[in-house]
PDB file of C-alpha atoms in Angstrom:
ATOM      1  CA  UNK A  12      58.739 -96.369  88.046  1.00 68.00           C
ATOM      2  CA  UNK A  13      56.434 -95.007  85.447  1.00 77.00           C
ATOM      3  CA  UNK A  14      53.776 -97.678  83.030  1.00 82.00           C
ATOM      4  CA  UNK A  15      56.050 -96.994  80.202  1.00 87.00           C
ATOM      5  CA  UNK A  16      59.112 -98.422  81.699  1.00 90.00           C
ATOM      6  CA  UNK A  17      57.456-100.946  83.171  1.00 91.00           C
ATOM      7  CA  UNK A  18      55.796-102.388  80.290  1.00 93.00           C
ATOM      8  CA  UNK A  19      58.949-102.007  77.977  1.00 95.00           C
ATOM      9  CA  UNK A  20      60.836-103.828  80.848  1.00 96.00           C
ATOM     10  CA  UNK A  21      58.784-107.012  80.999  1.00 97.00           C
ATOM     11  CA  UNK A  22      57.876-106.664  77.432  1.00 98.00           C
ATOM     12  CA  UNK A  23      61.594-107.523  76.633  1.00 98.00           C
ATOM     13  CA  UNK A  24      61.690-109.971  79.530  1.00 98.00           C
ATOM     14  CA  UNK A  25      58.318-111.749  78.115  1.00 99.00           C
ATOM     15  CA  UNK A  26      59.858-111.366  74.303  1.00 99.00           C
ATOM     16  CA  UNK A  27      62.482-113.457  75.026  1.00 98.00           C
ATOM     17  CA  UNK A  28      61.041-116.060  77.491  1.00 98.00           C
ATOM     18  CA  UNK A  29      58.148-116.319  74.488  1.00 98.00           C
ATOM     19  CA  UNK A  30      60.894-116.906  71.834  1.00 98.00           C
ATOM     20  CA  UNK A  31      62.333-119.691  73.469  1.00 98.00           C
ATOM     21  CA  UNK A  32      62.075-122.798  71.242  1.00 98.00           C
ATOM     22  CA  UNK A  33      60.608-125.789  73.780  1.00 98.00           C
ATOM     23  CA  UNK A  34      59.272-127.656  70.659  1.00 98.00           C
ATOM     24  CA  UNK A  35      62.674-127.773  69.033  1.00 98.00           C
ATOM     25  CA  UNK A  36      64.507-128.183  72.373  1.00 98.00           C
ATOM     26  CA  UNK A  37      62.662-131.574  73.522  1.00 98.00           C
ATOM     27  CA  UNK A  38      62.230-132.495  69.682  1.00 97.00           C
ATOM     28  CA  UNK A  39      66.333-132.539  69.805  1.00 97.00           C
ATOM     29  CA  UNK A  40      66.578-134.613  73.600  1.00 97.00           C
ATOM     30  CA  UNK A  41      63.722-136.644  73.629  1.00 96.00           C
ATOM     31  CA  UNK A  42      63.377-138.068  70.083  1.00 95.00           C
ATOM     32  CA  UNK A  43      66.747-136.594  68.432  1.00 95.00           C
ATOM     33  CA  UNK A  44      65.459-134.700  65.453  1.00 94.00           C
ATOM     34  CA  UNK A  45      65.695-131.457  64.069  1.00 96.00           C
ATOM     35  CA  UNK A  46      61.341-130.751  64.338  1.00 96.00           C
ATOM     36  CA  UNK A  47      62.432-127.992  61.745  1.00 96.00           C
ATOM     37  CA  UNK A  48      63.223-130.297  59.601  1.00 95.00           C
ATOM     38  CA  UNK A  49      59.844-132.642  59.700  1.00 95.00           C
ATOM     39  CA  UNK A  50      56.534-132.207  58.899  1.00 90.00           C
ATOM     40  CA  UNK A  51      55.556-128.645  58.814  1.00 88.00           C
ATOM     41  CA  UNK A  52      59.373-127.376  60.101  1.00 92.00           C
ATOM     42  CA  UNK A  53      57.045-125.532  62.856  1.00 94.00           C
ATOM     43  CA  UNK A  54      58.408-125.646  66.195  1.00 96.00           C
ATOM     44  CA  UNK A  55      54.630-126.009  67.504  1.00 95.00           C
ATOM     45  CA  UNK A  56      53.160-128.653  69.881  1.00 94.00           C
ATOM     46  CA  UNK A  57      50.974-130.162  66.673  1.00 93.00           C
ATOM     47  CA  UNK A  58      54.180-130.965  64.852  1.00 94.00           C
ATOM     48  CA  UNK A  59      56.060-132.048  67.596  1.00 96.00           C
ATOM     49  CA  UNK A  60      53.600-134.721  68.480  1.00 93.00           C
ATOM     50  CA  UNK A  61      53.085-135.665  65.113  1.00 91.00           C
ATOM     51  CA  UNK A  62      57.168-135.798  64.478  1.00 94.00           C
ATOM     52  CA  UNK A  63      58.487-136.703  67.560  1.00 95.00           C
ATOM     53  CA  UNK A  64      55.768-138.461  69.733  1.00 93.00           C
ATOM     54  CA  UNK A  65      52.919-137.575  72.261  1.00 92.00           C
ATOM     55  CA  UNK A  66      55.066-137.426  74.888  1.00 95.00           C
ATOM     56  CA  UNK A  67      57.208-134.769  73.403  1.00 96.00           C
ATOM     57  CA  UNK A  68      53.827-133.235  72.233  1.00 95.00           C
ATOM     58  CA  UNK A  69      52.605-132.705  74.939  1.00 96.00           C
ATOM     59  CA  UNK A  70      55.311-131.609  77.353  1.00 98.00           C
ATOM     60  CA  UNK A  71      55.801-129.117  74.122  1.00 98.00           C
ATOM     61  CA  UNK A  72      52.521-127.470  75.161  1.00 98.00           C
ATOM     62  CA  UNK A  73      52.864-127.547  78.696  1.00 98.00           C
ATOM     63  CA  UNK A  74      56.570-125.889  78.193  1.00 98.00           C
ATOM     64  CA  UNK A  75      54.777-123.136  75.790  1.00 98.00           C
ATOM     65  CA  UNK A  76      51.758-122.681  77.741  1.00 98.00           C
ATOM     66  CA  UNK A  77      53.908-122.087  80.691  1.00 98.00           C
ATOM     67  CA  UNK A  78      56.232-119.261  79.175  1.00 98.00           C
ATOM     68  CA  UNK A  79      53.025-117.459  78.729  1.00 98.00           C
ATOM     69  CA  UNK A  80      51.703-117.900  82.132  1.00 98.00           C
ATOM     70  CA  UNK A  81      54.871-117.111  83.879  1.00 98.00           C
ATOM     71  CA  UNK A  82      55.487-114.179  81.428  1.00 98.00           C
ATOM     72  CA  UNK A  83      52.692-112.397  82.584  1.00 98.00           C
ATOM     73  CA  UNK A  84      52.609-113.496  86.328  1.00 97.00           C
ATOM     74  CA  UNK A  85      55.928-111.696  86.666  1.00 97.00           C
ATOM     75  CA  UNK A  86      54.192-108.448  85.787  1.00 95.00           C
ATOM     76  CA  UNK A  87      51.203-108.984  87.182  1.00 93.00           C
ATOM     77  CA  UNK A  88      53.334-110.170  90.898  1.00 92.00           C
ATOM     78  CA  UNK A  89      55.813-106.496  90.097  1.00 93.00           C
ATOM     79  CA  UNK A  90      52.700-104.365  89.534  1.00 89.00           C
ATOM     80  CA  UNK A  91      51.030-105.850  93.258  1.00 83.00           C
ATOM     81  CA  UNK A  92      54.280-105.107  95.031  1.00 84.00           C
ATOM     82  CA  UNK A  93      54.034-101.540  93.495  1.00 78.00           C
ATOM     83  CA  UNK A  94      50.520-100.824  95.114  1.00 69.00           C
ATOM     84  CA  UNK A  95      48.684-102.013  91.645  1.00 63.00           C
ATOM     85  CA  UNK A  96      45.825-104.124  92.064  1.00 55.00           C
ATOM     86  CA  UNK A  97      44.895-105.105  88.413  1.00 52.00           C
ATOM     87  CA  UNK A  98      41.474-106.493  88.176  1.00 50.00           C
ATOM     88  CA  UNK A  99      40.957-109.805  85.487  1.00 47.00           C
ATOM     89  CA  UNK A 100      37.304-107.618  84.995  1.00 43.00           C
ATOM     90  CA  UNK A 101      35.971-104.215  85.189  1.00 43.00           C
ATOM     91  CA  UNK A 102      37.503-100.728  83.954  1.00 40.00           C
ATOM     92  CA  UNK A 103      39.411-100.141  87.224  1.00 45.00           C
ATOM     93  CA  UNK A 104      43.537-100.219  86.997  1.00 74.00           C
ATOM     94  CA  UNK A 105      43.214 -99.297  83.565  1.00 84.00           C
ATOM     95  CA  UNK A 106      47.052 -98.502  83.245  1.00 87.00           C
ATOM     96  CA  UNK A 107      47.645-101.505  84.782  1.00 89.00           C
ATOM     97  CA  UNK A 108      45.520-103.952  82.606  1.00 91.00           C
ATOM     98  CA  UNK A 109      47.224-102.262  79.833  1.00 93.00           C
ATOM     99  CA  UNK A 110      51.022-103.250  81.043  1.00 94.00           C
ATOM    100  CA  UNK A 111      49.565-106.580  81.624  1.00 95.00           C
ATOM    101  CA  UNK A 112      48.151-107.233  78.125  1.00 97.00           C
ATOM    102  CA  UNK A 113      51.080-105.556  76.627  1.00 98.00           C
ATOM    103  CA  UNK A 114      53.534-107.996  78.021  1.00 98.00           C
ATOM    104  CA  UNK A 115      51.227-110.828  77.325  1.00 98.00           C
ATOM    105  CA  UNK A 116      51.454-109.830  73.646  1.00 99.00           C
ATOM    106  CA  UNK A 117      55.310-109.449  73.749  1.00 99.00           C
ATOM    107  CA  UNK A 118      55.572-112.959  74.796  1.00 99.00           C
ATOM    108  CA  UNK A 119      53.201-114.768  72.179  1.00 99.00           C
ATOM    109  CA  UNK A 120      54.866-112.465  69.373  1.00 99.00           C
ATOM    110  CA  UNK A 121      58.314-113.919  70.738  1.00 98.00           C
ATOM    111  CA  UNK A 122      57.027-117.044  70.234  1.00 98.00           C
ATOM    112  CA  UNK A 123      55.860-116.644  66.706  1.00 98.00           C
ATOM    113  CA  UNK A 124      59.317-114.246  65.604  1.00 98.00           C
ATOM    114  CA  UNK A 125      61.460-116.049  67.968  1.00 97.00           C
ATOM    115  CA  UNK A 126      64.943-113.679  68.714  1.00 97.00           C
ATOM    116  CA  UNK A 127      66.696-117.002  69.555  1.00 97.00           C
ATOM    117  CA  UNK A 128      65.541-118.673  65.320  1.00 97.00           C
ATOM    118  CA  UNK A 129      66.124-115.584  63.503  1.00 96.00           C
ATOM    119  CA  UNK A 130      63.037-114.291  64.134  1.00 97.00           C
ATOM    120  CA  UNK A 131      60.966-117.610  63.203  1.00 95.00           C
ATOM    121  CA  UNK A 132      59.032-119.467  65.404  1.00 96.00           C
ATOM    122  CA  UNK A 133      55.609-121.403  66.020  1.00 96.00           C
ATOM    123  CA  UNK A 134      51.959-120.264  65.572  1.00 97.00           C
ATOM    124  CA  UNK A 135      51.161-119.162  69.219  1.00 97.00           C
ATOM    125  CA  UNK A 136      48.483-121.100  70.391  1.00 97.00           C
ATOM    126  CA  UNK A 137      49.653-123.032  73.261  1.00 98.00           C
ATOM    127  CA  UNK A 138      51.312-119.539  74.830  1.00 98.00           C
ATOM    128  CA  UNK A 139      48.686-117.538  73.883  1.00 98.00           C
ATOM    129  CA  UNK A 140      46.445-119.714  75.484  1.00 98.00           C
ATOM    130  CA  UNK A 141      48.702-119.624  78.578  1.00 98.00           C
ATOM    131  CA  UNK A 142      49.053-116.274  78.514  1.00 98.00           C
ATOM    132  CA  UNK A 143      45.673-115.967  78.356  1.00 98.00           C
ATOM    133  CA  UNK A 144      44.763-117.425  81.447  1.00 98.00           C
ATOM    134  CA  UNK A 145      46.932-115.244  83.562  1.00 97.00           C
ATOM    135  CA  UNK A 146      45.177-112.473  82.000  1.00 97.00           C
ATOM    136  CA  UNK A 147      41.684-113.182  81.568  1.00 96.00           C
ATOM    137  CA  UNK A 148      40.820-116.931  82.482  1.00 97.00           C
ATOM    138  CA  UNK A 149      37.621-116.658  81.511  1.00 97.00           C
ATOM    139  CA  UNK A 150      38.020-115.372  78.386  1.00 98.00           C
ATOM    140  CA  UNK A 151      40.965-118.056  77.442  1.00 98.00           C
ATOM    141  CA  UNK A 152      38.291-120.947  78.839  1.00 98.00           C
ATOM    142  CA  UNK A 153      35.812-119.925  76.580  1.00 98.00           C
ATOM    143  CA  UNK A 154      38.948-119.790  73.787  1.00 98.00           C
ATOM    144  CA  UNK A 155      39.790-123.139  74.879  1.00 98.00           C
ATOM    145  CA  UNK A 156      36.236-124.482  74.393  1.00 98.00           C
ATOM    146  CA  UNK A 157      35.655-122.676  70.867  1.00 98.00           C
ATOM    147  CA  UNK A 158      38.807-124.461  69.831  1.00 97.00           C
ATOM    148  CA  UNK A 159      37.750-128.000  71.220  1.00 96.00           C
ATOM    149  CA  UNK A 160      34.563-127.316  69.812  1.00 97.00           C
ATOM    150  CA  UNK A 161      36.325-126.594  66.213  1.00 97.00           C
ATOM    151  CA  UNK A 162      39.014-128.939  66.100  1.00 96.00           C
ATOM    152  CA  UNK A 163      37.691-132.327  67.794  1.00 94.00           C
ATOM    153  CA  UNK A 164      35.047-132.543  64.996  1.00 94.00           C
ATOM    154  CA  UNK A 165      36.855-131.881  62.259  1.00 94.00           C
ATOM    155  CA  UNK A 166      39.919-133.066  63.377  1.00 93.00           C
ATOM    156  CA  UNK A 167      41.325-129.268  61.838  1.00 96.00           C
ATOM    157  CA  UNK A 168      43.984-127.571  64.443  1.00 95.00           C
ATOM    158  CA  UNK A 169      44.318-124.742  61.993  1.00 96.00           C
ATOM    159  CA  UNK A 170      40.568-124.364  62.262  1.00 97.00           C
ATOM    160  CA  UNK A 171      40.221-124.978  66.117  1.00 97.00           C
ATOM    161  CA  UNK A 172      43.063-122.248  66.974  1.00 97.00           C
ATOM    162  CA  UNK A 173      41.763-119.238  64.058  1.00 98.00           C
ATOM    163  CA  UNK A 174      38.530-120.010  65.796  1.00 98.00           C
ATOM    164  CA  UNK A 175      40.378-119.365  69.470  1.00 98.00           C
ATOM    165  CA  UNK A 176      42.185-116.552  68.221  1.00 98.00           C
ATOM    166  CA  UNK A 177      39.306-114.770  66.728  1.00 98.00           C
ATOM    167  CA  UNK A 178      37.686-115.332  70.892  1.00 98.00           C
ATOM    168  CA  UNK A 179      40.308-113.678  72.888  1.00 98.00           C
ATOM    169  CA  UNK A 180      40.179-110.627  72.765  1.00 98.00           C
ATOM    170  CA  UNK A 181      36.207-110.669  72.012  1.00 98.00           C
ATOM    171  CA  UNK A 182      35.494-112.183  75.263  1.00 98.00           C
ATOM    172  CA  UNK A 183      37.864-110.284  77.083  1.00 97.00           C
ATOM    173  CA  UNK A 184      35.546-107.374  75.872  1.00 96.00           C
ATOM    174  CA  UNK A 185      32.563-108.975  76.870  1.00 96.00           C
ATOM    175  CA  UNK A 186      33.884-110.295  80.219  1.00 95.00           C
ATOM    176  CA  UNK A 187      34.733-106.162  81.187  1.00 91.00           C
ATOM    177  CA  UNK A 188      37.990-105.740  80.155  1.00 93.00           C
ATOM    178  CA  UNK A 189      39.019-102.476  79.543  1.00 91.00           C
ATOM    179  CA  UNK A 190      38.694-101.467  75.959  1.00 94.00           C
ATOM    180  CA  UNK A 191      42.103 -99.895  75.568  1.00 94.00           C
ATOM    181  CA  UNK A 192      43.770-102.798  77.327  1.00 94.00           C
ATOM    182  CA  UNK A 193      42.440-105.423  74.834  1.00 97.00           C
ATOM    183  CA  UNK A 194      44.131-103.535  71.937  1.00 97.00           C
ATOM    184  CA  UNK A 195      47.268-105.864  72.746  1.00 98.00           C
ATOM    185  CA  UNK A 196      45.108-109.010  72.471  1.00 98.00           C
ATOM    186  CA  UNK A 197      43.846-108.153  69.225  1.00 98.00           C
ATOM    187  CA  UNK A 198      47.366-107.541  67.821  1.00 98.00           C
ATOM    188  CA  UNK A 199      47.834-111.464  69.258  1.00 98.00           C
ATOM    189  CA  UNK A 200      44.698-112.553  67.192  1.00 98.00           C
ATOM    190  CA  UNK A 201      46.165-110.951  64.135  1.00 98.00           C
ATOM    191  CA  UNK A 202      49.510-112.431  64.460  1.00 98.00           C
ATOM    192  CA  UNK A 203      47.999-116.068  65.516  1.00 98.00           C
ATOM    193  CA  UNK A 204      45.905-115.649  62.353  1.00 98.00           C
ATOM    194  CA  UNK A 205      49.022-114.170  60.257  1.00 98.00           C
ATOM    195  CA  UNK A 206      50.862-116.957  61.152  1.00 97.00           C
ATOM    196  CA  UNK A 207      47.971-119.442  59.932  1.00 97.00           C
ATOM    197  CA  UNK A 208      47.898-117.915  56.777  1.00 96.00           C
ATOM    198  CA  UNK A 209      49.328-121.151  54.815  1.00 95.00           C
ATOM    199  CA  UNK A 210      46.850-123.282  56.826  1.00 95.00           C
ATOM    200  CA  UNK A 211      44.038-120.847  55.543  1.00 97.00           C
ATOM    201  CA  UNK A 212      45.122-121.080  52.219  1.00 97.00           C
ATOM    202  CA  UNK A 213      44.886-125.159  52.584  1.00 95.00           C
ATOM    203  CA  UNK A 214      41.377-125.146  54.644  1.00 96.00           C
ATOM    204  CA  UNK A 215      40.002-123.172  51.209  1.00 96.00           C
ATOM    205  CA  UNK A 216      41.463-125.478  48.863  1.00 96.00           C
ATOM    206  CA  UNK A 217      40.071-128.790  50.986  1.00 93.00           C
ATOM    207  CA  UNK A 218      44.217-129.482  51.460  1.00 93.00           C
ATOM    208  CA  UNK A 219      44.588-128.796  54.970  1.00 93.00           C
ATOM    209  CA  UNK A 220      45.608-132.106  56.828  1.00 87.00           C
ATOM    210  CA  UNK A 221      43.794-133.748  59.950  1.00 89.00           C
ATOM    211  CA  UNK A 222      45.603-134.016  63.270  1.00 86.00           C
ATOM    212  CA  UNK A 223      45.051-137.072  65.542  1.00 75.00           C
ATOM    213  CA  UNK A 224      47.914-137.687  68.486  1.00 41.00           C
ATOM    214  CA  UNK A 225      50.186-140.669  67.956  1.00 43.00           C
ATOM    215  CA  UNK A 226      50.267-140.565  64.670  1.00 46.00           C
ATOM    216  CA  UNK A 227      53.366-139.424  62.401  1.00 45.00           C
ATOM    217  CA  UNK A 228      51.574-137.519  59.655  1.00 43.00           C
ATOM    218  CA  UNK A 229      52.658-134.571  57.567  1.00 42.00           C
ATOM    219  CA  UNK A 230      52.071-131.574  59.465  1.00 42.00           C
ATOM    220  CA  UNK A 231      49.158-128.781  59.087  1.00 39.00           C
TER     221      UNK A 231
END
């Protein structure tokens, strides 16, 4: 089976697992609400916790992080049994890291134009960040820590997941991915960014609200 019909394959697969709406899901069973309908209307773990509890939050993230993970383990396990060894660094497998980042972008822009909501969806932190581990760990750790670093502070998600965004595919760079194969995590970093833009707009006029679990506040 050739890389292009490969990738297209799981990049369908990972499309729709992404677009699948976990926030609005256990929104609906666990706290019986609408989550598109509170706070920000985003289907996103920071407005589910906010909206419909930290326990909802946070099984929300686990549920999106997941998707991501899984999303591009299934590639990653169908490339192995085809003879593929895809390195997380260096420039060997090229083709292969390619697929991999290619279906790890299908499944966070799922996410954020869901197929299942018309084509909306959430921001794409919490399965990019999955995502990100199954396809460079490192550089999603040092994502993850640029975002804690950002957010605890100033108490800013928005700010904490542009900043994580913006890391990706920089570190994946610097940690040896090949340079073709992170073209797919920049188009994430765009979109995650795209899909901030109202929280932007907010940070620059001093607007944007602060996040702290178990508290019901009007989302960011």
């Amino acid at each position: 089976m050739s890389g292009i019909v490969v990738a297209l394959i799981f990049g369908l697969i990972a499309f729709g697992l992404g677009g699948i709406p976990f926030g609005l899901i256990i929104a609906s069973v666990m706290a019986h609400e609408d989550i598109r309908k509170l706070g920000s209307g985003n289907i996103g773990t920071t407005n589910v916790a906010r909206n419909a509890g930290k326990a909802a939050g946070i099984l929300t993230l686990l549920c999106d992080a997941g998707k991501g993970i899984v999303s591009v383990m299934l590639v990653r396990w169908f490339l192995g049994a085809q003879g593929f060894t895809p390195l997380i660094s260096g420039n060997d497998h090229a083709e292969a890291e390619l697929i991999i980042s290619f279906v790890y972008a299908c499944c966070v822009l799922g996410h954020i134009f869901s197929p299942w909501l018309h084509f909306h969806g959430g921001k794409g932190i919490a399965v990019g960040f999955g995502g990100g581990l199954a396809v460079n760990p490192l550089a999603a750790l040092v994502a993850l820590a640029v975002f804690i670093t950002l957010a605890v502070p100033t108490k800013y998600v928005s700010l904490g997941s542009i900043g994580a965004a913006v890391a990706i595919p920089l570190f994946c760079l610097l940690f040896g991915m090949d340079p073709v194969a992170t073209i797919p995590v920049f188009v994430v970093a765009a979109a995650v960014i795209w899909a901030h833009r109202e929280n932007i707009n907010r940070l620059n006029a001093g607007s944007e609200s602060k996040f702290s679990f178990g508290e019901k506040k009007k989302d960011n």
